[in-house]
Amino acid sequence: MEPGIQYTHFNKKLFGDDFAWGVSNAAFQVEGAHDANGKGESIWDVFTGKNDKILNGHHAQIACDFYNQYENDIDLIKQLNIPNFRFSISWTRILPSGTGEVNQEGVAYYNRVIDYCLQKGIEPWVTLYHWDLPHELELKGGWTNRDIVDWFTAYVKICAEHFGDRVKYWMIMNEPAVFTGAGYFLGIHAPGRTGLKSFLPAIHHTVLSIAAGAKALRATLPAAQIGTTFSCSFIEPFSGKARDINAAKRVDAIINRLFIEPVLGLGYPIDDAPILKNIKKYFLAGDEERLSFDFDFIGIQNYTREIVKYSIFTPYISASLVKAENRKVPLTQMKWEVYPPAIYQMIKKFNAYPGIKKMLITENGAAFPDVVGNGEVNDVLRIEYLETHLAQVLKAKNDGYKVDGYFVWTLTDNFEWAEGYHPRFGLIYVDFDTQQRIIKSSGHWYADFLK
């Protein structure tokens, strides 16, 4: 526990009246209804159909059935006293092939979700892209094809025109470092591509799309609050040796700086990440100006820290992570270290960029092996995780750093990408066979905290 924080009196008042409290989820992870009412196929629909890609052969064809259960789940958000709900729109519900004719049934669905949130007094925060690229666009090269800047911008405009009269808060993309790195370099996420020839153009076209999408949103909705979100991990060197320090610097450039810096007009961190040296060959004249946008807010998503050491065997970056399970530290179900000071360090790090006006924690949470007993889920480790991380957020705020909100990941247990249904991150337990919901102790704790 953080010294100086009295947890018996620990509540939202300590953070001020204008601090945004919320919970986050993502379309592909919860909605199910994978081919309902005209929805097209996404890269994740295809990827989950391939053998050995997802733990236990799981898929998200039903997931949490949020598509049909959204009223019930939004009622639970209301019951937990949560005022803000961050969710994403599935591109293939709006445009089944990624471009072309709008699927009015998909538009109608998100209108129902937005309207029901507002009916219950819950503010919708919309993420426009949470990894589920239309498969038809992947067949044309996906993020490696520069045409995607135009495809994505057209999709953003459609969402702005249909939902912008009621949605005030918009996030352009979720964690670009993850979907480009895991999907276009390591191949462990959809679409399963590997190598620099996919990774470098995907990076550049993603940044161009973030900025172009934000500009399209601003042109259509001048009063909207426009942000985008970045994953981040606190990176520390394994030792004080120069080669470990330099290895940590390279990893930090890729994990934490790769997308935020070009978006802020600082360019790519090529000097500290030589892996990026050939990215310029994907530039066209004027791209330096096209990369940046003046965002109203930035979302950062932190779960842990990483210890990095020099490794001659790792191509491109000559660095490797020292696995948390080998360091005798407390772990989550994802084998991530429980290290609350990481979130303080990331708030501090992103505050050092002068171009950030407001900053929110748009995801933080933990997976633990939750068990139902007597109709209850007593997840004390998650409560401790949330409490100790919020204490670090409060410490950062009290130390004068910008931090303007906190969203828990996630509302319900869901489909956790390549890990399938094994890790449970939710404040609410889901029985995936019956779709029964059980509010966990952590959900009741958060409700009391927000009361």
Short mmCIF file of C-alpha atoms in Angstrom, two decimals:
data_model
loop_
_atom_site.label_atom_id
_atom_site.label_comp_id
_atom_site.label_asym_id
_atom_site.label_seq_id
_atom_site.Cartn_x
_atom_site.Cartn_y
_atom_site.Cartn_z
CA MET A 1 0.00 0.00 0.00
CA GLU A 2 1.15 3.56 -0.68
CA PRO A 3 2.49 5.26 2.48
CA GLY A 4 0.38 8.19 3.57
CA ILE A 5 -2.87 7.03 1.93
CA GLN A 6 -5.57 6.14 4.43
CA TYR A 7 -7.62 3.61 2.49
CA THR A 8 -10.60 3.84 4.83
CA HIS A 9 -11.11 7.43 3.59
CA PHE A 10 -9.89 6.79 0.04
CA ASN A 11 -12.57 7.97 -2.40
CA LYS A 12 -13.13 9.97 -5.55
CA LYS A 13 -13.38 13.33 -3.73
CA LEU A 14 -9.61 13.34 -3.26
CA PHE A 15 -9.19 13.64 -7.04
CA GLY A 16 -11.36 16.75 -7.48
CA ASP A 17 -14.78 17.38 -8.99
CA ASP A 18 -13.69 17.52 -12.64
CA PHE A 19 -11.86 14.17 -12.67
CA ALA A 20 -13.45 11.72 -15.16
CA TRP A 21 -14.21 8.24 -13.79
CA GLY A 22 -15.10 5.40 -16.10
CA VAL A 23 -14.84 1.87 -17.39
CA SER A 24 -13.65 0.65 -20.81
CA ASN A 25 -14.39 -2.20 -23.21
CA ALA A 26 -13.94 -2.97 -26.92
CA ALA A 27 -16.34 -4.12 -29.64
CA PHE A 28 -14.62 -7.31 -30.79
CA GLN A 29 -13.94 -8.48 -27.23
CA VAL A 30 -17.55 -8.25 -26.03
CA GLU A 31 -20.14 -7.89 -28.78
CA GLY A 32 -20.32 -11.33 -30.37
CA ALA A 33 -23.00 -11.36 -33.11
CA HIS A 34 -20.07 -11.74 -35.50
CA ASP A 35 -22.16 -11.87 -38.68
CA ALA A 36 -25.46 -10.36 -37.49
CA ASN A 37 -27.43 -7.74 -39.40
CA GLY A 38 -25.00 -7.17 -42.23
CA LYS A 39 -21.75 -7.05 -40.25
CA GLY A 40 -18.69 -7.84 -42.37
CA GLU A 41 -15.69 -9.98 -41.47
CA SER A 42 -12.78 -8.39 -39.58
CA ILE A 43 -9.16 -9.53 -39.43
CA TRP A 44 -9.86 -10.89 -35.95
CA ASP A 45 -12.82 -12.93 -37.19
CA VAL A 46 -10.43 -14.54 -39.69
CA PHE A 47 -7.48 -14.85 -37.29
CA THR A 48 -9.53 -16.62 -34.60
CA GLY A 49 -10.59 -19.17 -37.21
CA LYS A 50 -7.00 -20.32 -37.73
CA ASN A 51 -5.66 -23.29 -35.77
CA ASP A 52 -3.25 -22.62 -32.89
CA LYS A 53 -3.59 -18.82 -33.00
CA ILE A 54 -5.80 -18.43 -29.90
CA LEU A 55 -5.38 -20.17 -26.54
CA ASN A 56 -7.69 -23.20 -26.24
CA GLY A 57 -9.02 -22.55 -29.76
CA HIS A 58 -11.35 -19.85 -28.44
CA HIS A 59 -13.17 -17.40 -30.75
CA ALA A 60 -15.35 -14.33 -30.24
CA GLN A 61 -18.42 -15.27 -32.29
CA ILE A 62 -20.57 -14.91 -29.16
CA ALA A 63 -18.10 -13.44 -26.62
CA CYS A 64 -20.16 -11.62 -23.93
CA ASP A 65 -23.11 -11.19 -26.30
CA PHE A 66 -22.97 -7.44 -25.59
CA TYR A 67 -24.67 -6.93 -28.95
CA ASN A 68 -27.87 -8.32 -27.41
CA GLN A 69 -27.09 -7.71 -23.72
CA TYR A 70 -26.04 -4.04 -23.95
CA GLU A 71 -29.03 -2.73 -21.96
CA ASN A 72 -28.32 -5.17 -19.14
CA ASP A 73 -24.61 -4.27 -19.10
CA ILE A 74 -25.24 -0.52 -19.22
CA ASP A 75 -27.72 -0.99 -16.33
CA LEU A 76 -24.84 -2.61 -14.42
CA ILE A 77 -22.58 0.39 -15.20
CA LYS A 78 -25.30 2.61 -13.72
CA GLN A 79 -25.62 0.30 -10.70
CA LEU A 80 -21.86 0.62 -10.11
CA ASN A 81 -22.10 4.46 -10.07
CA ILE A 82 -19.78 4.71 -13.09
CA PRO A 83 -20.47 7.98 -14.97
CA ASN A 84 -18.42 7.39 -18.15
CA PHE A 85 -18.39 4.38 -20.50
CA ARG A 86 -15.64 3.97 -23.09
CA PHE A 87 -16.52 1.52 -25.87
CA SER A 88 -15.47 1.04 -29.48
CA ILE A 89 -17.31 0.95 -32.78
CA SER A 90 -16.78 -2.04 -35.06
CA TRP A 91 -15.73 -0.71 -38.48
CA THR A 92 -17.31 -3.76 -40.18
CA ARG A 93 -20.72 -3.11 -38.61
CA ILE A 94 -20.72 0.35 -40.23
CA LEU A 95 -18.93 -0.59 -43.49
CA PRO A 96 -18.97 -4.39 -43.96
CA SER A 97 -16.23 -4.26 -46.62
CA GLY A 98 -14.36 -1.34 -45.03
CA THR A 99 -15.49 1.07 -47.76
CA GLY A 100 -18.59 1.58 -49.87
CA GLU A 101 -22.20 1.44 -48.76
CA VAL A 102 -23.07 2.15 -45.14
CA ASN A 103 -24.81 -0.67 -43.26
CA GLN A 104 -27.78 1.14 -41.72
CA GLU A 105 -28.46 -1.73 -39.29
CA GLY A 106 -24.97 -1.27 -37.84
CA VAL A 107 -25.56 2.47 -37.47
CA ALA A 108 -28.91 1.77 -35.80
CA TYR A 109 -27.25 -0.58 -33.31
CA TYR A 110 -24.71 2.01 -32.12
CA ASN A 111 -27.47 4.63 -32.00
CA ARG A 112 -29.30 2.34 -29.57
CA VAL A 113 -26.19 1.87 -27.41
CA ILE A 114 -25.46 5.62 -27.32
CA ASP A 115 -29.08 6.54 -26.63
CA TYR A 116 -29.38 4.00 -23.84
CA CYS A 117 -26.19 5.32 -22.19
CA LEU A 118 -27.59 8.86 -22.27
CA GLN A 119 -30.99 7.66 -21.02
CA LYS A 120 -29.18 6.20 -17.98
CA GLY A 121 -27.11 9.36 -17.41
CA ILE A 122 -23.87 7.73 -18.61
CA GLU A 123 -21.51 9.66 -20.90
CA PRO A 124 -20.42 7.65 -23.97
CA TRP A 125 -16.71 7.85 -24.94
CA VAL A 126 -16.26 6.33 -28.39
CA THR A 127 -13.07 4.66 -29.66
CA LEU A 128 -13.15 4.55 -33.46
CA TYR A 129 -10.57 1.81 -33.97
CA HIS A 130 -9.87 -0.97 -31.47
CA TRP A 131 -7.96 -3.42 -33.73
CA ASP A 132 -10.80 -4.98 -35.77
CA LEU A 133 -9.78 -3.95 -39.30
CA PRO A 134 -12.17 -5.05 -42.07
CA HIS A 135 -10.77 -8.23 -43.66
CA GLU A 136 -11.54 -6.90 -47.15
CA LEU A 137 -9.09 -4.05 -46.50
CA GLU A 138 -6.43 -6.45 -45.21
CA LEU A 139 -6.69 -8.28 -48.54
CA LYS A 140 -5.65 -4.96 -50.12
CA GLY A 141 -2.66 -4.63 -47.78
CA GLY A 142 -4.33 -3.34 -44.61
CA TRP A 143 -2.13 -0.92 -42.68
CA THR A 144 0.73 -1.51 -45.13
CA ASN A 145 -1.28 0.16 -47.93
CA ARG A 146 -1.18 3.96 -47.86
CA ASP A 147 -4.74 4.05 -49.23
CA ILE A 148 -5.85 3.12 -45.73
CA VAL A 149 -5.48 6.77 -44.71
CA ASP A 150 -8.38 7.59 -47.03
CA TRP A 151 -10.36 4.46 -46.10
CA PHE A 152 -10.07 5.24 -42.40
CA THR A 153 -10.87 8.93 -42.83
CA ALA A 154 -14.05 8.11 -44.73
CA TYR A 155 -15.12 5.72 -41.94
CA VAL A 156 -14.43 8.40 -39.30
CA LYS A 157 -16.57 10.94 -41.17
CA ILE A 158 -19.48 8.49 -41.32
CA CYS A 159 -19.30 7.90 -37.55
CA ALA A 160 -19.06 11.64 -36.87
CA GLU A 161 -22.09 12.36 -39.05
CA HIS A 162 -24.24 9.64 -37.48
CA PHE A 163 -23.24 9.85 -33.82
CA GLY A 164 -21.66 13.29 -33.34
CA ASP A 165 -24.90 14.99 -32.27
CA ARG A 166 -24.74 12.97 -29.02
CA VAL A 167 -21.13 11.80 -28.54
CA LYS A 168 -18.88 14.52 -27.08
CA TYR A 169 -15.74 12.44 -26.41
CA TRP A 170 -13.89 10.61 -29.18
CA MET A 171 -10.74 8.48 -29.28
CA ILE A 172 -9.28 7.89 -32.72
CA MET A 173 -7.32 4.68 -32.08
CA ASN A 174 -6.48 2.23 -29.33
CA GLU A 175 -2.84 1.30 -28.63
CA PRO A 176 -1.25 1.56 -32.09
CA ALA A 177 2.07 0.16 -30.81
CA VAL A 178 0.29 -3.09 -29.91
CA PHE A 179 -1.75 -3.66 -33.06
CA THR A 180 1.15 -2.80 -35.38
CA GLY A 181 3.81 -4.60 -33.30
CA ALA A 182 1.86 -7.76 -32.46
CA GLY A 183 -0.07 -7.86 -35.75
CA TYR A 184 2.42 -6.69 -38.36
CA PHE A 185 5.83 -7.51 -36.85
CA LEU A 186 5.55 -10.43 -34.40
CA GLY A 187 2.52 -12.06 -36.03
CA ILE A 188 0.94 -13.10 -32.72
CA HIS A 189 -2.15 -10.93 -33.27
CA ALA A 190 -4.33 -10.41 -36.33
CA PRO A 191 -3.59 -10.29 -39.19
CA GLY A 192 -0.52 -12.38 -38.28
CA ARG A 193 2.05 -10.63 -40.46
CA THR A 194 5.74 -10.53 -39.60
CA GLY A 195 8.90 -8.60 -40.41
CA LEU A 196 10.02 -5.01 -40.98
CA LYS A 197 8.55 -4.95 -44.50
CA SER A 198 5.09 -5.04 -42.91
CA PHE A 199 5.88 -3.25 -39.64
CA LEU A 200 7.46 -0.03 -40.95
CA PRO A 201 4.76 0.93 -43.46
CA ALA A 202 2.06 -0.08 -40.94
CA ILE A 203 3.56 2.32 -38.38
CA HIS A 204 3.70 5.24 -40.80
CA HIS A 205 0.24 4.74 -42.29
CA THR A 206 -1.23 4.34 -38.80
CA VAL A 207 0.20 7.66 -37.64
CA LEU A 208 -1.00 9.38 -40.83
CA SER A 209 -4.45 7.85 -40.22
CA ILE A 210 -4.58 8.97 -36.58
CA ALA A 211 -3.92 12.57 -37.63
CA ALA A 212 -6.16 12.47 -40.73
CA GLY A 213 -9.00 10.87 -38.77
CA ALA A 214 -8.71 13.49 -36.03
CA LYS A 215 -8.74 16.32 -38.60
CA ALA A 216 -11.85 14.85 -40.24
CA LEU A 217 -13.54 14.63 -36.85
CA ARG A 218 -12.61 18.24 -36.03
CA ALA A 219 -13.93 19.47 -39.39
CA THR A 220 -17.27 17.69 -38.87
CA LEU A 221 -17.60 18.24 -35.09
CA PRO A 222 -15.73 21.42 -34.11
CA ALA A 223 -16.97 21.27 -30.49
CA ALA A 224 -16.02 17.62 -29.87
CA GLN A 225 -13.34 16.56 -27.39
CA ILE A 226 -10.89 14.56 -29.51
CA GLY A 227 -8.21 12.24 -28.15
CA THR A 228 -6.36 9.03 -28.92
CA THR A 229 -4.85 6.36 -26.67
CA PHE A 230 -1.38 4.86 -26.26
CA SER A 231 -0.17 1.75 -24.46
CA CYS A 232 2.86 2.28 -22.24
CA SER A 233 5.06 0.31 -19.83
CA PHE A 234 7.61 1.67 -17.39
CA ILE A 235 10.97 0.46 -18.75
CA GLU A 236 13.96 -0.03 -16.46
CA PRO A 237 17.42 -1.42 -17.29
CA PHE A 238 18.45 -4.71 -15.71
CA SER A 239 21.70 -3.17 -14.43
CA GLY A 240 23.71 0.04 -14.42
CA LYS A 241 25.86 -1.23 -17.27
CA ALA A 242 25.85 1.00 -20.35
CA ARG A 243 24.72 -1.81 -22.64
CA ASP A 244 21.65 -2.55 -20.47
CA ILE A 245 20.84 1.16 -20.17
CA ASN A 246 21.07 1.58 -23.95
CA ALA A 247 18.99 -1.56 -24.51
CA ALA A 248 16.27 -0.12 -22.23
CA LYS A 249 16.40 3.14 -24.19
CA ARG A 250 15.80 1.30 -27.47
CA VAL A 251 12.87 -0.66 -26.03
CA ASP A 252 11.39 2.51 -24.51
CA ALA A 253 11.56 4.21 -27.92
CA ILE A 254 9.55 1.39 -29.52
CA ILE A 255 7.06 0.73 -26.70
CA ASN A 256 6.45 4.23 -25.34
CA ARG A 257 7.60 6.86 -27.85
CA LEU A 258 6.97 5.42 -31.33
CA PHE A 259 3.49 6.90 -31.84
CA ILE A 260 3.10 9.77 -29.35
CA GLU A 261 6.14 11.69 -30.65
CA PRO A 262 5.18 11.91 -34.35
CA VAL A 263 1.59 12.75 -33.34
CA LEU A 264 2.96 15.67 -31.29
CA GLY A 265 5.06 16.87 -34.22
CA LEU A 266 8.38 15.56 -32.87
CA GLY A 267 8.96 12.94 -35.59
CA TYR A 268 9.85 9.28 -35.07
CA PRO A 269 12.45 8.38 -32.38
CA ILE A 270 14.86 7.04 -35.03
CA ASP A 271 18.04 8.05 -33.17
CA ASP A 272 17.14 5.85 -30.19
CA ALA A 273 15.56 3.05 -32.24
CA PRO A 274 17.73 2.19 -35.25
CA ILE A 275 15.11 -0.41 -36.27
CA LEU A 276 13.17 2.58 -37.66
CA LYS A 277 15.92 3.92 -39.93
CA ASN A 278 14.19 2.79 -43.15
CA ILE A 279 10.78 4.23 -42.27
CA LYS A 280 11.55 7.35 -44.33
CA LYS A 281 11.24 5.37 -47.54
CA TYR A 282 7.49 5.28 -46.93
CA PHE A 283 7.31 9.09 -46.71
CA LEU A 284 5.81 11.29 -49.39
CA ALA A 285 6.44 15.04 -49.64
CA GLY A 286 4.60 16.86 -46.85
CA ASP A 287 4.26 13.85 -44.56
CA GLU A 288 6.09 15.56 -41.66
CA GLU A 289 3.17 18.01 -41.42
CA ARG A 290 0.57 15.29 -41.99
CA LEU A 291 1.71 13.23 -38.97
CA SER A 292 0.63 15.58 -36.19
CA PHE A 293 -2.62 16.83 -34.67
CA ASP A 294 -3.41 19.11 -31.72
CA PHE A 295 -5.38 16.69 -29.54
CA ASP A 296 -7.70 17.88 -26.76
CA PHE A 297 -6.57 14.96 -24.60
CA ILE A 298 -4.31 11.92 -24.67
CA GLY A 299 -5.21 8.56 -23.12
CA ILE A 300 -2.47 6.37 -21.67
CA GLN A 301 -2.94 2.70 -20.79
CA ASN A 302 -0.57 1.16 -18.29
CA TYR A 303 -0.56 -2.20 -16.55
CA THR A 304 3.02 -2.98 -15.52
CA ARG A 305 6.74 -2.32 -15.87
CA GLU A 306 9.38 -4.21 -17.86
CA ILE A 307 13.01 -4.89 -16.99
CA VAL A 308 15.26 -4.89 -20.06
CA LYS A 309 18.76 -6.22 -20.64
CA TYR A 310 21.14 -6.29 -23.58
CA SER A 311 20.80 -9.35 -25.81
CA ILE A 312 23.03 -10.10 -28.76
CA PHE A 313 20.50 -12.70 -29.95
CA THR A 314 17.54 -10.34 -30.50
CA PRO A 315 17.54 -8.94 -34.04
CA TYR A 316 17.03 -5.21 -34.68
CA ILE A 317 16.99 -4.05 -31.05
CA SER A 318 19.63 -6.23 -29.27
CA ALA A 319 17.48 -6.21 -26.15
CA SER A 320 15.27 -8.67 -24.29
CA LEU A 321 12.77 -8.52 -21.44
CA VAL A 322 13.68 -10.18 -18.15
CA LYS A 323 10.47 -12.15 -17.57
CA ALA A 324 8.55 -11.16 -14.47
CA GLU A 325 8.01 -14.82 -13.48
CA ASN A 326 11.80 -15.17 -13.21
CA ARG A 327 12.14 -12.14 -10.92
CA LYS A 328 10.18 -13.43 -7.89
CA VAL A 329 7.69 -10.57 -7.99
CA PRO A 330 3.88 -10.57 -7.57
CA LEU A 331 2.18 -11.49 -10.85
CA THR A 332 -1.20 -11.17 -12.52
CA GLN A 333 -2.78 -13.98 -14.52
CA MET A 334 -1.09 -12.51 -17.61
CA LYS A 335 2.29 -13.04 -15.87
CA TRP A 336 2.70 -9.27 -15.68
CA GLU A 337 4.42 -7.82 -12.62
CA VAL A 338 2.18 -5.99 -10.15
CA TYR A 339 4.13 -2.74 -9.81
CA PRO A 340 1.92 0.27 -8.91
CA PRO A 341 4.70 2.92 -9.20
CA ALA A 342 4.77 2.20 -12.96
CA ILE A 343 1.59 4.22 -13.48
CA TYR A 344 3.08 7.21 -11.62
CA GLN A 345 6.22 7.00 -13.76
CA MET A 346 4.20 6.92 -16.99
CA ILE A 347 2.09 9.92 -15.96
CA LYS A 348 5.36 11.74 -15.22
CA LYS A 349 6.91 10.65 -18.53
CA PHE A 350 3.99 11.77 -20.70
CA ASN A 351 3.65 15.03 -18.75
CA ALA A 352 7.14 15.93 -19.98
CA TYR A 353 5.71 16.44 -23.49
CA PRO A 354 4.62 20.09 -23.73
CA GLY A 355 2.03 19.37 -26.46
CA ILE A 356 -0.32 17.38 -24.20
CA LYS A 357 -3.20 19.52 -22.87
CA LYS A 358 -5.05 16.88 -20.85
CA MET A 359 -4.20 13.31 -20.02
CA LEU A 360 -6.36 10.44 -18.80
CA ILE A 361 -5.69 6.87 -17.79
CA THR A 362 -7.99 5.21 -20.33
CA GLU A 363 -7.12 1.65 -19.23
CA ASN A 364 -5.72 0.12 -16.05
CA GLY A 365 -6.67 -3.17 -14.46
CA ALA A 366 -5.59 -6.74 -13.85
CA ALA A 367 -6.51 -10.34 -14.59
CA PHE A 368 -6.59 -12.81 -11.71
CA PRO A 369 -7.93 -16.40 -11.53
CA ASP A 370 -11.43 -15.49 -10.30
CA VAL A 371 -13.58 -18.24 -8.80
CA VAL A 372 -17.33 -18.25 -8.10
CA GLY A 373 -18.26 -19.39 -4.59
CA ASN A 374 -21.80 -19.18 -3.18
CA GLY A 375 -22.76 -16.95 -6.06
CA GLU A 376 -19.99 -14.45 -5.32
CA VAL A 377 -16.53 -13.62 -6.69
CA ASN A 378 -14.27 -12.35 -3.93
CA ASP A 379 -11.38 -10.88 -5.95
CA VAL A 380 -9.33 -9.22 -3.21
CA LEU A 381 -6.18 -9.12 -5.35
CA ARG A 382 -7.93 -6.95 -7.96
CA ILE A 383 -9.20 -4.57 -5.29
CA GLU A 384 -5.67 -4.21 -3.98
CA TYR A 385 -4.36 -3.70 -7.51
CA LEU A 386 -6.88 -0.93 -8.24
CA GLU A 387 -6.42 0.73 -4.85
CA THR A 388 -2.63 0.83 -5.03
CA HIS A 389 -2.62 2.06 -8.63
CA LEU A 390 -5.18 4.77 -7.88
CA ALA A 391 -3.00 5.84 -4.95
CA GLN A 392 -0.16 6.37 -7.43
CA VAL A 393 -2.48 8.35 -9.74
CA LEU A 394 -3.45 10.56 -6.79
CA LYS A 395 0.21 10.97 -5.86
CA ALA A 396 0.97 12.14 -9.42
CA LYS A 397 -1.96 14.58 -9.32
CA ASN A 398 -0.86 15.92 -5.95
CA ASP A 399 2.69 16.29 -7.29
CA GLY A 400 1.33 18.64 -9.95
CA TYR A 401 1.23 16.33 -12.96
CA LYS A 402 -1.67 16.52 -15.41
CA VAL A 403 -3.99 13.55 -14.94
CA ASP A 404 -7.64 14.16 -15.60
CA GLY A 405 -9.40 10.79 -15.48
CA TYR A 406 -9.20 7.07 -14.83
CA PHE A 407 -11.02 4.24 -16.65
CA VAL A 408 -10.86 0.66 -15.36
CA TRP A 409 -10.19 -2.14 -17.84
CA THR A 410 -12.69 -3.70 -18.00
CA LEU A 411 -16.43 -3.87 -17.33
CA THR A 412 -17.00 -7.60 -17.90
CA ASP A 413 -14.69 -10.56 -18.38
CA ASN A 414 -14.25 -10.87 -22.14
CA PHE A 415 -12.33 -12.29 -25.10
CA GLU A 416 -8.73 -11.31 -24.36
CA TRP A 417 -7.28 -11.56 -27.87
CA ALA A 418 -4.68 -14.32 -28.29
CA GLU A 419 -5.28 -15.40 -24.66
CA GLY A 420 -8.93 -16.26 -25.37
CA TYR A 421 -11.22 -16.39 -22.33
CA HIS A 422 -8.50 -17.54 -19.92
CA PRO A 423 -7.59 -14.18 -18.32
CA ARG A 424 -10.44 -12.43 -16.53
CA PHE A 425 -10.05 -8.63 -16.26
CA GLY A 426 -13.66 -7.70 -15.48
CA LEU A 427 -15.28 -5.95 -12.57
CA ILE A 428 -18.16 -8.28 -13.50
CA TYR A 429 -17.79 -12.05 -13.87
CA VAL A 430 -19.25 -13.65 -17.00
CA ASP A 431 -20.23 -17.30 -17.29
CA PHE A 432 -19.57 -17.71 -21.03
CA ASP A 433 -21.86 -20.74 -21.27
CA THR A 434 -24.95 -19.06 -19.79
CA GLN A 435 -24.05 -15.33 -20.14
CA GLN A 436 -24.86 -14.89 -16.44
CA ARG A 437 -23.25 -11.79 -14.90
CA ILE A 438 -21.99 -11.61 -11.29
CA ILE A 439 -20.64 -8.33 -9.91
CA LYS A 440 -17.29 -9.15 -8.31
CA SER A 441 -16.13 -7.70 -4.99
CA SER A 442 -13.98 -5.29 -7.03
CA GLY A 443 -17.08 -4.02 -8.81
CA HIS A 444 -18.78 -3.37 -5.47
CA TRP A 445 -15.56 -1.70 -4.24
CA TYR A 446 -15.48 0.63 -7.27
CA ALA A 447 -19.18 1.46 -6.79
CA ASP A 448 -18.52 2.41 -3.16
CA PHE A 449 -15.44 4.42 -4.16
CA LEU A 450 -17.53 6.39 -6.68
CA LYS A 451 -20.62 6.80 -4.50
#
